[in-house]
Amino acid sequence: MFLITMTGNFLIILVATADPALHTPMYYFLKNLALIEICFTLNIVPRMLMDLLLERRQISFSSCALQLYFVIFFVTSECFLLSAMAYDRYVAICHPLHYTTSMNRRVCFHMVVACWIAGIPFSAGLTGWLFSYPFCGSREIEHFFCDIAPVLDLVCSDTYLFELIVFVATVTIVLIPFILIAASYIQIIHTILQMPSSRGRGKTFFTCFAHLVVVTLFYCTTGLIHLRPRSRFLVKRKLVALSYTVVTPMLNPIIYSLRNKEVKHALRKIFGRRQFSKMPLPRGFHLFSKSRSQFKG
């Protein structure tokens, strides 16, 4: 699953960068989403595999804090990036005549930078505050990576204020982008239903289908975990966390490219061209090509 995740997301970045036909806002956002998934997976899965294979299962205090920092950072960035992608679909479908000016390169760049920067204050503040608490008694984290809830279980002082701030931060990080996504899709669905052609309605909705599936997978798992930081259902918490740390990053490139003709065409064009360039040319090929061009002239 780790290899599939890395390969799939790297391919998304490769084709979105190499093929000029995919130099559009939608694929620009998708390329950044793939980069977030790669970084998020690298932050958790290699360490988890090493712990399972070598059975060391130990992590230093500073490494745990650093891992938690990047978990919060990438989850926050992905939440806001998914809302930016929903806004892109809203403008493309509801205001197509203004799309090129509203979603120009400069606007898209600023939106992506804002999504990446948005994770810094939340991750730095929550991680620094949590690891300033005293830890006493058990040092065993009931999880396969350092997340807020399992680390919070080891704190031996009053954490009511911290839990309140975590809840407010979670509402800001998870619910506000989700509300923006929901509002965008309400307008999108309203516009699609007003289209006269059923074929046009289906084709337009299909451009949003992959994003809807990714949003559903991500928010159903992330919201379920982080809106209840003190959940005592440890097995359920691990399973849900496993789905959004391992399964969802693997499925995202498959969802976006499996039935996407543009991505499949770009992959065939890139790898087909490279494979063709490595093939030895038959004798007389250059002569035939030249004579044909002279005949046309």
GROMACS .gro file of C-alpha atoms in nm:
model
  297
    1MET     CA    1   0.000   0.000   0.000
    2PHE     CA    2   0.289   0.233   0.076
    3LEU     CA    3   0.447   0.169  -0.265
    4ILE     CA    4   0.112   0.218  -0.442
    5THR     CA    5   0.060   0.547  -0.255
    6MET     CA    6   0.404   0.679  -0.347
    7THR     CA    7   0.384   0.566  -0.711
    8GLY     CA    8   0.031   0.692  -0.770
    9ASN     CA    9   0.086   1.036  -0.621
   10PHE     CA   10   0.423   1.079  -0.791
   11LEU     CA   11   0.259   0.994  -1.124
   12ILE     CA   12  -0.010   1.257  -1.063
   13ILE     CA   13   0.262   1.518  -1.003
   14LEU     CA   14   0.459   1.398  -1.308
   15VAL     CA   15   0.174   1.410  -1.559
   16ALA     CA   16   0.030   1.736  -1.422
   17THR     CA   17   0.373   1.897  -1.462
   18ALA     CA   18   0.486   1.742  -1.791
   19ASP     CA   19   0.168   1.760  -1.999
   20PRO     CA   20   0.074   2.117  -2.108
   21ALA     CA   21  -0.288   2.006  -2.152
   22LEU     CA   22  -0.309   1.956  -1.774
   23HIS     CA   23  -0.177   2.301  -1.686
   24THR     CA   24  -0.516   2.403  -1.551
   25PRO     CA   25  -0.623   2.516  -1.201
   26MET     CA   26  -0.789   2.181  -1.125
   27TYR     CA   27  -0.471   1.983  -1.192
   28TYR     CA   28  -0.258   2.247  -1.021
   29PHE     CA   29  -0.457   2.190  -0.702
   30LEU     CA   30  -0.451   1.814  -0.759
   31LYS     CA   31  -0.074   1.823  -0.791
   32ASN     CA   32  -0.046   1.997  -0.454
   33LEU     CA   33  -0.290   1.748  -0.300
   34ALA     CA   34  -0.069   1.463  -0.423
   35LEU     CA   35   0.235   1.634  -0.270
   36ILE     CA   36   0.056   1.666   0.066
   37GLU     CA   37  -0.039   1.297   0.053
   38ILE     CA   38   0.322   1.199  -0.017
   39CYS     CA   39   0.457   1.408   0.273
   40PHE     CA   40   0.181   1.292   0.508
   41THR     CA   41   0.246   0.926   0.424
   42LEU     CA   42   0.623   0.965   0.462
   43ASN     CA   43   0.566   1.118   0.806
   44ILE     CA   44   0.381   0.810   0.938
   45VAL     CA   45   0.407   0.492   0.731
   46PRO     CA   46   0.789   0.433   0.710
   47ARG     CA   47   0.819   0.464   1.088
   48MET     CA   48   0.520   0.234   1.137
   49LEU     CA   49   0.668  -0.028   0.901
   50MET     CA   50   1.003  -0.009   1.079
   51ASP     CA   51   0.833  -0.060   1.417
   52LEU     CA   52   0.636  -0.359   1.286
   53LEU     CA   53   0.930  -0.526   1.112
   54LEU     CA   54   1.203  -0.459   1.369
   55GLU     CA   55   0.968  -0.464   1.670
   56ARG     CA   56   1.149  -0.171   1.831
   57ARG     CA   57   0.835   0.038   1.882
   58GLN     CA   58   1.018   0.321   2.051
   59ILE     CA   59   1.018   0.689   1.966
   60SER     CA   60   1.204   0.974   2.130
   61PHE     CA   61   1.027   1.268   2.290
   62SER     CA   62   1.145   1.512   2.020
   63SER     CA   63   1.063   1.272   1.732
   64CYS     CA   64   0.712   1.222   1.868
   65ALA     CA   65   0.662   1.599   1.892
   66LEU     CA   66   0.793   1.646   1.537
   67GLN     CA   67   0.568   1.373   1.400
   68LEU     CA   68   0.263   1.526   1.571
   69TYR     CA   69   0.356   1.870   1.433
   70PHE     CA   70   0.357   1.741   1.076
   71VAL     CA   71   0.038   1.537   1.127
   72ILE     CA   72  -0.152   1.852   1.229
   73PHE     CA   73   0.021   2.058   0.959
   74PHE     CA   74  -0.064   1.827   0.667
   75VAL     CA   75  -0.419   1.754   0.785
   76THR     CA   76  -0.486   2.129   0.812
   77SER     CA   77  -0.334   2.202   0.472
   78GLU     CA   78  -0.535   1.923   0.309
   79CYS     CA   79  -0.862   2.046   0.461
   80PHE     CA   80  -0.814   2.396   0.321
   81LEU     CA   81  -0.684   2.265  -0.013
   82LEU     CA   82  -0.996   2.050  -0.058
   83SER     CA   83  -1.209   2.360  -0.001
   84ALA     CA   84  -1.000   2.550  -0.260
   85MET     CA   85  -1.061   2.268  -0.508
   86ALA     CA   86  -1.435   2.288  -0.440
   87TYR     CA   87  -1.426   2.664  -0.505
   88ASP     CA   88  -1.245   2.598  -0.833
   89ARG     CA   89  -1.524   2.361  -0.943
   90TYR     CA   90  -1.785   2.616  -0.831
   91VAL     CA   91  -1.636   2.892  -1.046
   92ALA     CA   92  -1.584   2.657  -1.344
   93ILE     CA   93  -1.945   2.535  -1.344
   94CYS     CA   94  -2.146   2.827  -1.205
   95HIS     CA   95  -1.947   3.114  -1.362
   96PRO     CA   96  -1.771   2.965  -1.667
   97LEU     CA   97  -1.734   3.297  -1.851
   98HIS     CA   98  -1.533   3.445  -1.561
   99TYR     CA   99  -1.331   3.129  -1.493
  100THR     CA  100  -1.010   3.226  -1.673
  101THR     CA  101  -0.993   3.564  -1.498
  102SER     CA  102  -1.116   3.449  -1.156
  103MET     CA  103  -0.887   3.145  -1.143
  104ASN     CA  104  -0.576   3.278  -1.313
  105ARG     CA  105  -0.227   3.157  -1.227
  106ARG     CA  106  -0.164   3.426  -0.967
  107VAL     CA  107  -0.490   3.358  -0.780
  108CYS     CA  108  -0.427   2.982  -0.779
  109PHE     CA  109  -0.073   3.031  -0.651
  110HIS     CA  110  -0.191   3.254  -0.366
  111MET     CA  111  -0.465   3.007  -0.273
  112VAL     CA  112  -0.219   2.717  -0.260
  113VAL     CA  113   0.033   2.915  -0.055
  114ALA     CA  114  -0.243   3.012   0.189
  115CYS     CA  115  -0.343   2.645   0.224
  116TRP     CA  116   0.015   2.543   0.304
  117ILE     CA  117   0.074   2.830   0.547
  118ALA     CA  118  -0.260   2.774   0.727
  119GLY     CA  119  -0.124   2.462   0.895
  120ILE     CA  120   0.174   2.632   1.061
  121PRO     CA  121   0.007   2.822   1.353
  122PHE     CA  122  -0.222   2.531   1.445
  123SER     CA  123   0.054   2.269   1.438
  124ALA     CA  124   0.312   2.483   1.618
  125GLY     CA  125   0.070   2.606   1.886
  126LEU     CA  126  -0.099   2.274   1.967
  127THR     CA  127   0.222   2.068   1.958
  128GLY     CA  128   0.416   2.314   2.173
  129TRP     CA  129   0.135   2.339   2.427
  130LEU     CA  130   0.074   1.962   2.449
  131PHE     CA  131   0.439   1.875   2.500
  132SER     CA  132   0.480   2.140   2.768
  133TYR     CA  133   0.257   1.931   3.001
  134PRO     CA  134   0.417   1.688   3.248
  135PHE     CA  135   0.407   1.320   3.151
  136CYS     CA  136   0.414   1.073   3.438
  137GLY     CA  137   0.329   0.709   3.486
  138SER     CA  138   0.285   0.510   3.166
  139ARG     CA  139   0.498   0.605   2.866
  140GLU     CA  140   0.317   0.372   2.629
  141ILE     CA  141   0.127   0.541   2.347
  142GLU     CA  142  -0.186   0.345   2.252
  143HIS     CA  143  -0.147   0.418   1.883
  144PHE     CA  144   0.078   0.351   1.584
  145PHE     CA  145   0.184   0.716   1.554
  146CYS     CA  146   0.191   1.028   1.774
  147ASP     CA  147  -0.151   1.190   1.753
  148ILE     CA  148  -0.317   1.438   1.989
  149ALA     CA  149  -0.555   1.194   2.162
  150PRO     CA  150  -0.308   0.912   2.253
  151VAL     CA  151  -0.043   1.158   2.372
  152LEU     CA  152  -0.304   1.351   2.569
  153ASP     CA  153  -0.393   1.030   2.753
  154LEU     CA  154  -0.044   1.027   2.907
  155VAL     CA  155  -0.065   1.377   3.056
  156CYS     CA  156  -0.105   1.374   3.434
  157SER     CA  157  -0.244   1.725   3.489
  158ASP     CA  158  -0.562   1.915   3.412
  159THR     CA  159  -0.605   1.948   3.033
  160TYR     CA  160  -0.956   2.095   3.017
  161LEU     CA  161  -0.843   2.424   2.858
  162PHE     CA  162  -0.624   2.243   2.606
  163GLU     CA  163  -0.909   2.011   2.506
  164LEU     CA  164  -1.135   2.313   2.461
  165ILE     CA  165  -0.877   2.482   2.236
  166VAL     CA  166  -0.832   2.156   2.042
  167PHE     CA  167  -1.208   2.142   1.984
  168VAL     CA  168  -1.216   2.504   1.864
  169ALA     CA  169  -0.915   2.441   1.638
  170THR     CA  170  -1.077   2.126   1.499
  171VAL     CA  171  -1.397   2.314   1.422
  172THR     CA  172  -1.189   2.578   1.242
  173ILE     CA  173  -0.976   2.325   1.054
  174VAL     CA  174  -1.238   2.063   0.968
  175LEU     CA  175  -1.587   2.211   0.985
  176ILE     CA  176  -1.530   2.555   0.828
  177PRO     CA  177  -1.370   2.414   0.509
  178PHE     CA  178  -1.641   2.146   0.503
  179ILE     CA  179  -1.913   2.413   0.521
  180LEU     CA  180  -1.744   2.600   0.234
  181ILE     CA  181  -1.730   2.277   0.031
  182ALA     CA  182  -2.096   2.202   0.105
  183ALA     CA  183  -2.201   2.556   0.006
  184SER     CA  184  -2.003   2.528  -0.319
  185TYR     CA  185  -2.165   2.198  -0.411
  186ILE     CA  186  -2.515   2.322  -0.330
  187GLN     CA  187  -2.460   2.595  -0.590
  188ILE     CA  188  -2.300   2.345  -0.831
  189ILE     CA  189  -2.590   2.099  -0.803
  190HIS     CA  190  -2.840   2.384  -0.849
  191THR     CA  191  -2.660   2.493  -1.168
  192ILE     CA  192  -2.636   2.135  -1.301
  193LEU     CA  193  -3.007   2.072  -1.248
  194GLN     CA  194  -3.088   2.377  -1.460
  195MET     CA  195  -2.898   2.240  -1.761
  196PRO     CA  196  -3.134   2.132  -2.041
  197SER     CA  197  -2.931   1.835  -2.164
  198SER     CA  198  -2.911   1.519  -1.952
  199ARG     CA  199  -2.581   1.434  -2.119
  200GLY     CA  200  -2.445   1.776  -2.026
  201ARG     CA  201  -2.562   1.732  -1.667
  202GLY     CA  202  -2.389   1.395  -1.639
  203LYS     CA  203  -2.066   1.518  -1.797
  204THR     CA  204  -2.053   1.825  -1.572
  205PHE     CA  205  -2.125   1.629  -1.256
  206PHE     CA  206  -1.855   1.376  -1.348
  207THR     CA  207  -1.591   1.652  -1.328
  208CYS     CA  208  -1.682   1.688  -0.958
  209PHE     CA  209  -1.732   1.321  -0.877
  210ALA     CA  210  -1.370   1.239  -0.789
  211HIS     CA  211  -1.341   1.542  -0.562
  212LEU     CA  212  -1.666   1.451  -0.386
  213VAL     CA  213  -1.543   1.096  -0.316
  214VAL     CA  214  -1.208   1.222  -0.180
  215VAL     CA  215  -1.383   1.480   0.041
  216THR     CA  216  -1.620   1.216   0.177
  217LEU     CA  217  -1.340   0.971   0.257
  218PHE     CA  218  -1.120   1.234   0.419
  219TYR     CA  219  -1.377   1.422   0.625
  220CYS     CA  220  -1.570   1.117   0.748
  221THR     CA  221  -1.253   0.971   0.898
  222THR     CA  222  -1.066   1.285   1.006
  223GLY     CA  223  -1.370   1.451   1.162
  224LEU     CA  224  -1.469   1.133   1.343
  225ILE     CA  225  -1.129   1.112   1.509
  226HIS     CA  226  -1.045   1.473   1.587
  227LEU     CA  227  -1.386   1.595   1.700
  228ARG     CA  228  -1.365   1.341   1.984
  229PRO     CA  229  -1.005   1.367   2.111
  230ARG     CA  230  -1.074   1.175   2.434
  231SER     CA  231  -1.251   0.881   2.274
  232ARG     CA  232  -1.199   0.560   2.473
  233PHE     CA  233  -1.270   0.329   2.183
  234LEU     CA  234  -0.902   0.260   2.119
  235VAL     CA  235  -0.945  -0.012   1.856
  236LYS     CA  236  -1.195   0.197   1.660
  237ARG     CA  237  -0.967   0.500   1.687
  238LYS     CA  238  -0.675   0.306   1.542
  239LEU     CA  239  -0.882   0.163   1.258
  240VAL     CA  240  -1.026   0.500   1.159
  241ALA     CA  241  -0.682   0.661   1.186
  242LEU     CA  242  -0.539   0.382   0.968
  243SER     CA  243  -0.797   0.460   0.700
  244TYR     CA  244  -0.705   0.829   0.663
  245THR     CA  245  -0.330   0.781   0.710
  246VAL     CA  246  -0.280   0.480   0.481
  247VAL     CA  247  -0.592   0.394   0.280
  248THR     CA  248  -0.710   0.741   0.171
  249PRO     CA  249  -0.369   0.861   0.040
  250MET     CA  250  -0.350   0.539  -0.163
  251LEU     CA  251  -0.702   0.575  -0.306
  252ASN     CA  252  -0.680   0.944  -0.402
  253PRO     CA  253  -0.465   0.904  -0.718
  254ILE     CA  254  -0.669   0.596  -0.817
  255ILE     CA  255  -0.997   0.786  -0.778
  256TYR     CA  256  -0.870   1.085  -0.976
  257SER     CA  257  -0.706   0.889  -1.257
  258LEU     CA  258  -0.893   0.557  -1.289
  259ARG     CA  259  -1.175   0.697  -1.504
  260ASN     CA  260  -1.011   1.027  -1.596
  261LYS     CA  261  -0.946   1.026  -1.970
  262GLU     CA  262  -0.719   1.332  -1.954
  263VAL     CA  263  -0.483   1.173  -1.699
  264LYS     CA  264  -0.477   0.837  -1.881
  265HIS     CA  265  -0.411   1.011  -2.213
  266ALA     CA  266  -0.127   1.212  -2.055
  267LEU     CA  267   0.026   0.895  -1.907
  268ARG     CA  268   0.011   0.719  -2.244
  269LYS     CA  269   0.159   1.022  -2.416
  270ILE     CA  270   0.448   1.059  -2.169
  271PHE     CA  271   0.546   0.695  -2.128
  272GLY     CA  272   0.453   0.597  -2.482
  273ARG     CA  273   0.676   0.872  -2.618
  274ARG     CA  274   0.968   0.767  -2.398
  275GLN     CA  275   0.924   0.404  -2.491
  276PHE     CA  276   0.908   0.492  -2.861
  277SER     CA  277   1.220   0.708  -2.838
  278LYS     CA  278   1.415   0.411  -2.696
  279MET     CA  279   1.312   0.180  -2.981
  280PRO     CA  280   1.570   0.141  -3.262
  281LEU     CA  281   1.455   0.299  -3.586
  282PRO     CA  282   1.429   0.064  -3.887
  283ARG     CA  283   1.665   0.109  -4.178
  284GLY     CA  284   1.544   0.359  -4.433
  285PHE     CA  285   1.308   0.530  -4.187
  286HIS     CA  286   1.469   0.871  -4.220
  287LEU     CA  287   1.484   0.844  -4.597
  288PHE     CA  288   1.115   0.749  -4.621
  289SER     CA  289   1.012   1.027  -4.385
  290LYS     CA  290   1.211   1.280  -4.582
  291SER     CA  291   1.084   1.162  -4.919
  292ARG     CA  292   0.724   1.175  -4.793
  293SER     CA  293   0.766   1.535  -4.674
  294GLN     CA  294   0.920   1.627  -5.014
  295PHE     CA  295   0.631   1.461  -5.195
  296LYS     CA  296   0.378   1.660  -4.988
  297GLY     CA  297   0.568   1.979  -5.059
   0.00000   0.00000   0.00000
